[in-house]
Amino acid sequence: EKYRYHDHEKLAHYANAATDIEFLMPFGFKEVEGIHSRTNFDLSQHEKFSGKKIQYFDPELNSSYTPYVIETSIGVDRMFLSVLCSSYEEQKLEGGDSRVVLHLPAALAPVKCAVMPLVRKDGLPELAHEIVDDLKFDFSTHYDEKDSIGKRYRRQDAIGTPYCITVDHQSLEDRTVTLRHRDSMEQERVAIDDLHKIIHGRVSLNSLLRKLK
């Protein structure tokens, strides 16, 4: 519902169709991509001034023709702005609290996960660093031990980190951690040895594309 198509009424002399794809920004619908049918103007001009034939022979029609050119133009800055605007939310929570959260698709989030020891003692930071060392070569991973766990969650929500991994005293006993989901704020208990597989399945672009089949 945030996308719409705008067909041009006034066309360039060489075009037979032109459409803009627009996205609903906070300040109204704005063009993100333009698509133009330039007909056979470009190649026919090349053919005219180069003196060389630029045509395609169609065996089914048993004839040759000069192909049309479809021009599409999309700006990276506009795409970035669209993603950012659609992801940003100032969310009201139960109890009157609130948070700023960036609902970036996990595959696009700059930081994939953050590892946090519940307290800065009792061997929790050491285990947390061990987890960071295992994940950092495949995922952009933050380590955060400053302030309360709630404030740390809020910081990661604001930059769009999809998953937070909390190391607590139980982690030392059974090597499990709490995996917190950014959007729902739900938490699940998972084994440290399974973290890499779980995160890869949820944040990799490869996994995202497979779901689009």
Short mmCIF file of C-alpha atoms in Angstrom, two decimals:
data_model
loop_
_atom_site.label_atom_id
_atom_site.label_comp_id
_atom_site.label_asym_id
_atom_site.label_seq_id
_atom_site.Cartn_x
_atom_site.Cartn_y
_atom_site.Cartn_z
CA GLU A 1 0.00 0.00 0.00
CA LYS A 2 3.02 2.30 0.17
CA TYR A 3 3.77 1.91 -3.53
CA ARG A 4 1.99 3.39 -6.50
CA TYR A 5 2.64 3.78 -10.24
CA HIS A 6 2.46 7.10 -12.06
CA ASP A 7 2.14 6.99 -15.85
CA HIS A 8 3.54 9.99 -17.73
CA GLU A 9 1.13 11.87 -19.97
CA LYS A 10 3.84 13.96 -21.64
CA LEU A 11 6.48 11.80 -23.28
CA ALA A 12 9.81 12.48 -24.91
CA HIS A 13 9.64 12.39 -28.71
CA TYR A 14 11.37 8.99 -28.84
CA ALA A 15 9.30 7.29 -26.08
CA ASN A 16 5.99 5.45 -26.27
CA ALA A 17 5.55 4.84 -22.51
CA ALA A 18 6.97 6.06 -19.22
CA THR A 19 6.09 5.10 -15.65
CA ASP A 20 7.41 6.18 -12.26
CA ILE A 21 7.36 3.91 -9.23
CA GLU A 22 6.60 6.06 -6.20
CA PHE A 23 6.94 5.31 -2.50
CA LEU A 24 5.04 6.90 0.39
CA MET A 25 7.57 8.90 2.39
CA PRO A 26 6.62 10.82 5.56
CA PHE A 27 6.35 13.89 3.29
CA GLY A 28 4.21 12.25 0.59
CA PHE A 29 4.66 9.99 -2.43
CA LYS A 30 8.04 10.45 -4.12
CA GLU A 31 9.61 8.84 -7.17
CA VAL A 32 12.00 5.98 -6.43
CA GLU A 33 12.40 4.50 -9.90
CA GLY A 34 11.63 5.59 -13.44
CA ILE A 35 10.95 3.16 -16.32
CA HIS A 36 10.89 4.42 -19.91
CA SER A 37 10.32 2.69 -23.22
CA ARG A 38 12.65 4.46 -25.66
CA THR A 39 11.35 2.39 -28.60
CA ASN A 40 13.96 1.66 -31.25
CA PHE A 41 15.23 5.25 -31.28
CA ASP A 42 18.62 4.58 -29.67
CA LEU A 43 19.69 1.65 -31.81
CA SER A 44 18.27 3.13 -35.01
CA GLN A 45 20.34 6.27 -34.40
CA HIS A 46 23.45 4.18 -33.82
CA GLU A 47 22.64 2.29 -37.00
CA LYS A 48 22.10 5.51 -38.95
CA PHE A 49 25.35 7.23 -38.00
CA SER A 50 27.61 4.20 -37.76
CA GLY A 51 26.50 2.74 -41.04
CA LYS A 52 26.33 -0.68 -39.44
CA LYS A 53 23.21 -2.81 -39.24
CA ILE A 54 21.99 -3.27 -35.66
CA GLN A 55 19.02 -5.58 -35.97
CA TYR A 56 17.72 -8.86 -34.62
CA PHE A 57 16.57 -11.62 -36.93
CA ASP A 58 13.47 -13.39 -35.67
CA PRO A 59 13.39 -16.92 -37.15
CA GLU A 60 9.71 -17.36 -36.32
CA LEU A 61 8.70 -14.22 -38.21
CA ASN A 62 11.48 -14.69 -40.76
CA SER A 63 12.26 -10.98 -40.58
CA SER A 64 14.62 -8.55 -38.90
CA TYR A 65 13.81 -5.60 -36.64
CA THR A 66 15.60 -3.01 -34.54
CA PRO A 67 15.07 -3.85 -30.83
CA TYR A 68 13.48 -1.46 -28.37
CA VAL A 69 15.42 -0.16 -25.38
CA ILE A 70 13.80 -0.14 -21.94
CA GLU A 71 15.55 2.33 -19.65
CA THR A 72 15.17 1.99 -15.89
CA SER A 73 16.71 4.38 -13.41
CA ILE A 74 16.77 3.94 -9.65
CA GLY A 75 18.69 5.98 -7.10
CA VAL A 76 20.51 4.28 -4.25
CA ASP A 77 19.91 7.32 -2.04
CA ARG A 78 16.15 7.18 -2.65
CA MET A 79 16.06 3.44 -2.05
CA PHE A 80 17.97 3.91 1.20
CA LEU A 81 15.55 6.65 2.29
CA SER A 82 12.55 4.43 1.47
CA VAL A 83 13.89 1.55 3.57
CA LEU A 84 14.78 3.88 6.43
CA CYS A 85 11.41 5.65 6.46
CA SER A 86 9.43 2.42 6.32
CA SER A 87 11.51 0.87 9.12
CA TYR A 88 11.54 3.69 11.68
CA GLU A 89 8.95 3.56 14.46
CA GLU A 90 8.42 5.31 17.78
CA GLN A 91 6.60 2.49 19.53
CA LYS A 92 4.40 2.76 22.59
CA LEU A 93 4.81 -0.15 25.00
CA GLU A 94 2.68 -1.51 27.83
CA GLY A 95 3.02 0.40 31.07
CA GLY A 96 3.48 3.73 29.34
CA ASP A 97 7.06 3.08 28.24
CA SER A 98 8.22 3.67 24.69
CA ARG A 99 11.09 2.77 22.40
CA VAL A 100 12.57 3.82 19.08
CA VAL A 101 12.97 0.80 16.84
CA LEU A 102 14.31 0.41 13.32
CA HIS A 103 12.52 -2.56 11.74
CA LEU A 104 15.18 -3.12 9.09
CA PRO A 105 14.93 -6.40 7.20
CA ALA A 106 17.47 -8.64 8.90
CA ALA A 107 19.39 -9.14 5.65
CA LEU A 108 19.88 -5.37 5.33
CA ALA A 109 20.65 -4.52 8.96
CA PRO A 110 24.25 -3.27 9.34
CA VAL A 111 24.60 -5.03 12.70
CA LYS A 112 23.21 -8.57 12.75
CA CYS A 113 23.51 -9.37 16.45
CA ALA A 114 24.73 -8.01 19.77
CA VAL A 115 26.21 -10.09 22.58
CA MET A 116 25.66 -8.92 26.15
CA PRO A 117 26.79 -10.33 29.48
CA LEU A 118 24.05 -9.81 32.06
CA VAL A 119 26.65 -8.49 34.53
CA ARG A 120 30.32 -7.59 34.21
CA LYS A 121 31.59 -10.29 36.53
CA ASP A 122 31.42 -14.00 37.43
CA GLY A 123 32.94 -15.07 34.11
CA LEU A 124 30.02 -13.81 32.01
CA PRO A 125 32.08 -11.28 29.96
CA GLU A 126 34.60 -13.99 29.14
CA LEU A 127 31.90 -16.32 27.79
CA ALA A 128 30.30 -13.43 25.90
CA HIS A 129 33.63 -12.63 24.22
CA GLU A 130 33.96 -16.29 23.30
CA ILE A 131 30.60 -16.08 21.50
CA VAL A 132 31.59 -12.84 19.76
CA ASP A 133 34.79 -14.45 18.51
CA ASP A 134 32.78 -17.31 17.03
CA LEU A 135 30.25 -15.08 15.26
CA LYS A 136 32.22 -12.00 14.19
CA PHE A 137 33.83 -13.56 11.12
CA ASP A 138 30.45 -14.23 9.49
CA PHE A 139 28.18 -11.56 11.00
CA SER A 140 28.66 -7.95 12.04
CA THR A 141 28.51 -8.45 15.82
CA HIS A 142 28.46 -5.89 18.64
CA TYR A 143 29.63 -6.48 22.19
CA ASP A 144 27.87 -4.34 24.80
CA GLU A 145 28.26 -4.45 28.58
CA LYS A 146 27.49 -0.84 29.54
CA ASP A 147 24.31 0.13 31.46
CA SER A 148 21.35 -2.06 32.37
CA ILE A 149 20.27 -4.84 30.04
CA GLY A 150 17.09 -2.90 29.23
CA LYS A 151 19.02 0.17 28.09
CA ARG A 152 21.28 -2.02 25.98
CA TYR A 153 18.25 -3.59 24.29
CA ARG A 154 16.93 -0.11 23.50
CA ARG A 155 20.23 0.94 21.95
CA GLN A 156 20.24 -2.06 19.65
CA ASP A 157 16.56 -1.55 18.78
CA ALA A 158 17.34 2.00 17.68
CA ILE A 159 20.05 0.93 15.23
CA GLY A 160 18.02 -1.99 13.90
CA THR A 161 19.96 -4.97 15.29
CA PRO A 162 17.68 -7.97 14.66
CA TYR A 163 18.95 -10.17 17.53
CA CYS A 164 20.42 -9.69 20.99
CA ILE A 165 22.22 -12.54 22.75
CA THR A 166 22.26 -12.35 26.55
CA VAL A 167 24.74 -14.37 28.56
CA ASP A 168 23.63 -15.03 32.15
CA HIS A 169 24.60 -17.34 35.00
CA GLN A 170 22.60 -20.22 33.54
CA SER A 171 24.81 -19.95 30.46
CA LEU A 172 27.78 -21.06 32.57
CA GLU A 173 25.88 -24.15 33.69
CA ASP A 174 24.31 -25.45 30.46
CA ARG A 175 25.86 -23.30 27.70
CA THR A 176 22.56 -21.80 26.62
CA VAL A 177 21.78 -18.11 26.07
CA THR A 178 18.74 -15.90 25.63
CA LEU A 179 18.08 -14.86 22.04
CA ARG A 180 15.88 -11.74 21.88
CA HIS A 181 13.95 -10.76 18.77
CA ARG A 182 14.00 -7.04 17.98
CA ASP A 183 10.50 -6.64 16.51
CA SER A 184 8.47 -8.80 18.90
CA MET A 185 10.86 -8.48 21.89
CA GLU A 186 10.20 -12.19 22.49
CA GLN A 187 13.01 -14.28 23.92
CA GLU A 188 13.98 -17.89 23.38
CA ARG A 189 16.55 -20.09 25.04
CA VAL A 190 19.02 -21.60 22.59
CA ALA A 191 22.29 -23.51 22.80
CA ILE A 192 25.47 -21.55 22.19
CA ASP A 193 26.58 -24.20 19.72
CA ASP A 194 23.43 -23.55 17.63
CA LEU A 195 23.75 -19.75 17.49
CA HIS A 196 25.71 -19.57 14.25
CA LYS A 197 23.24 -21.78 12.37
CA ILE A 198 20.20 -19.98 13.77
CA ILE A 199 21.46 -16.48 12.98
CA HIS A 200 22.66 -17.44 9.51
CA GLY A 201 19.25 -18.85 8.67
CA ARG A 202 17.55 -15.62 9.69
CA VAL A 203 19.83 -12.79 8.57
CA SER A 204 21.62 -13.93 5.42
CA LEU A 205 20.54 -12.51 2.08
CA ASN A 206 20.71 -16.02 0.66
CA SER A 207 18.06 -17.21 3.11
CA LEU A 208 15.88 -14.20 2.34
CA LEU A 209 16.00 -14.80 -1.41
CA ARG A 210 15.12 -18.48 -0.96
CA LYS A 211 11.93 -17.47 0.86
CA LEU A 212 10.87 -15.36 -2.14
CA LYS A 213 10.51 -18.36 -4.46
#
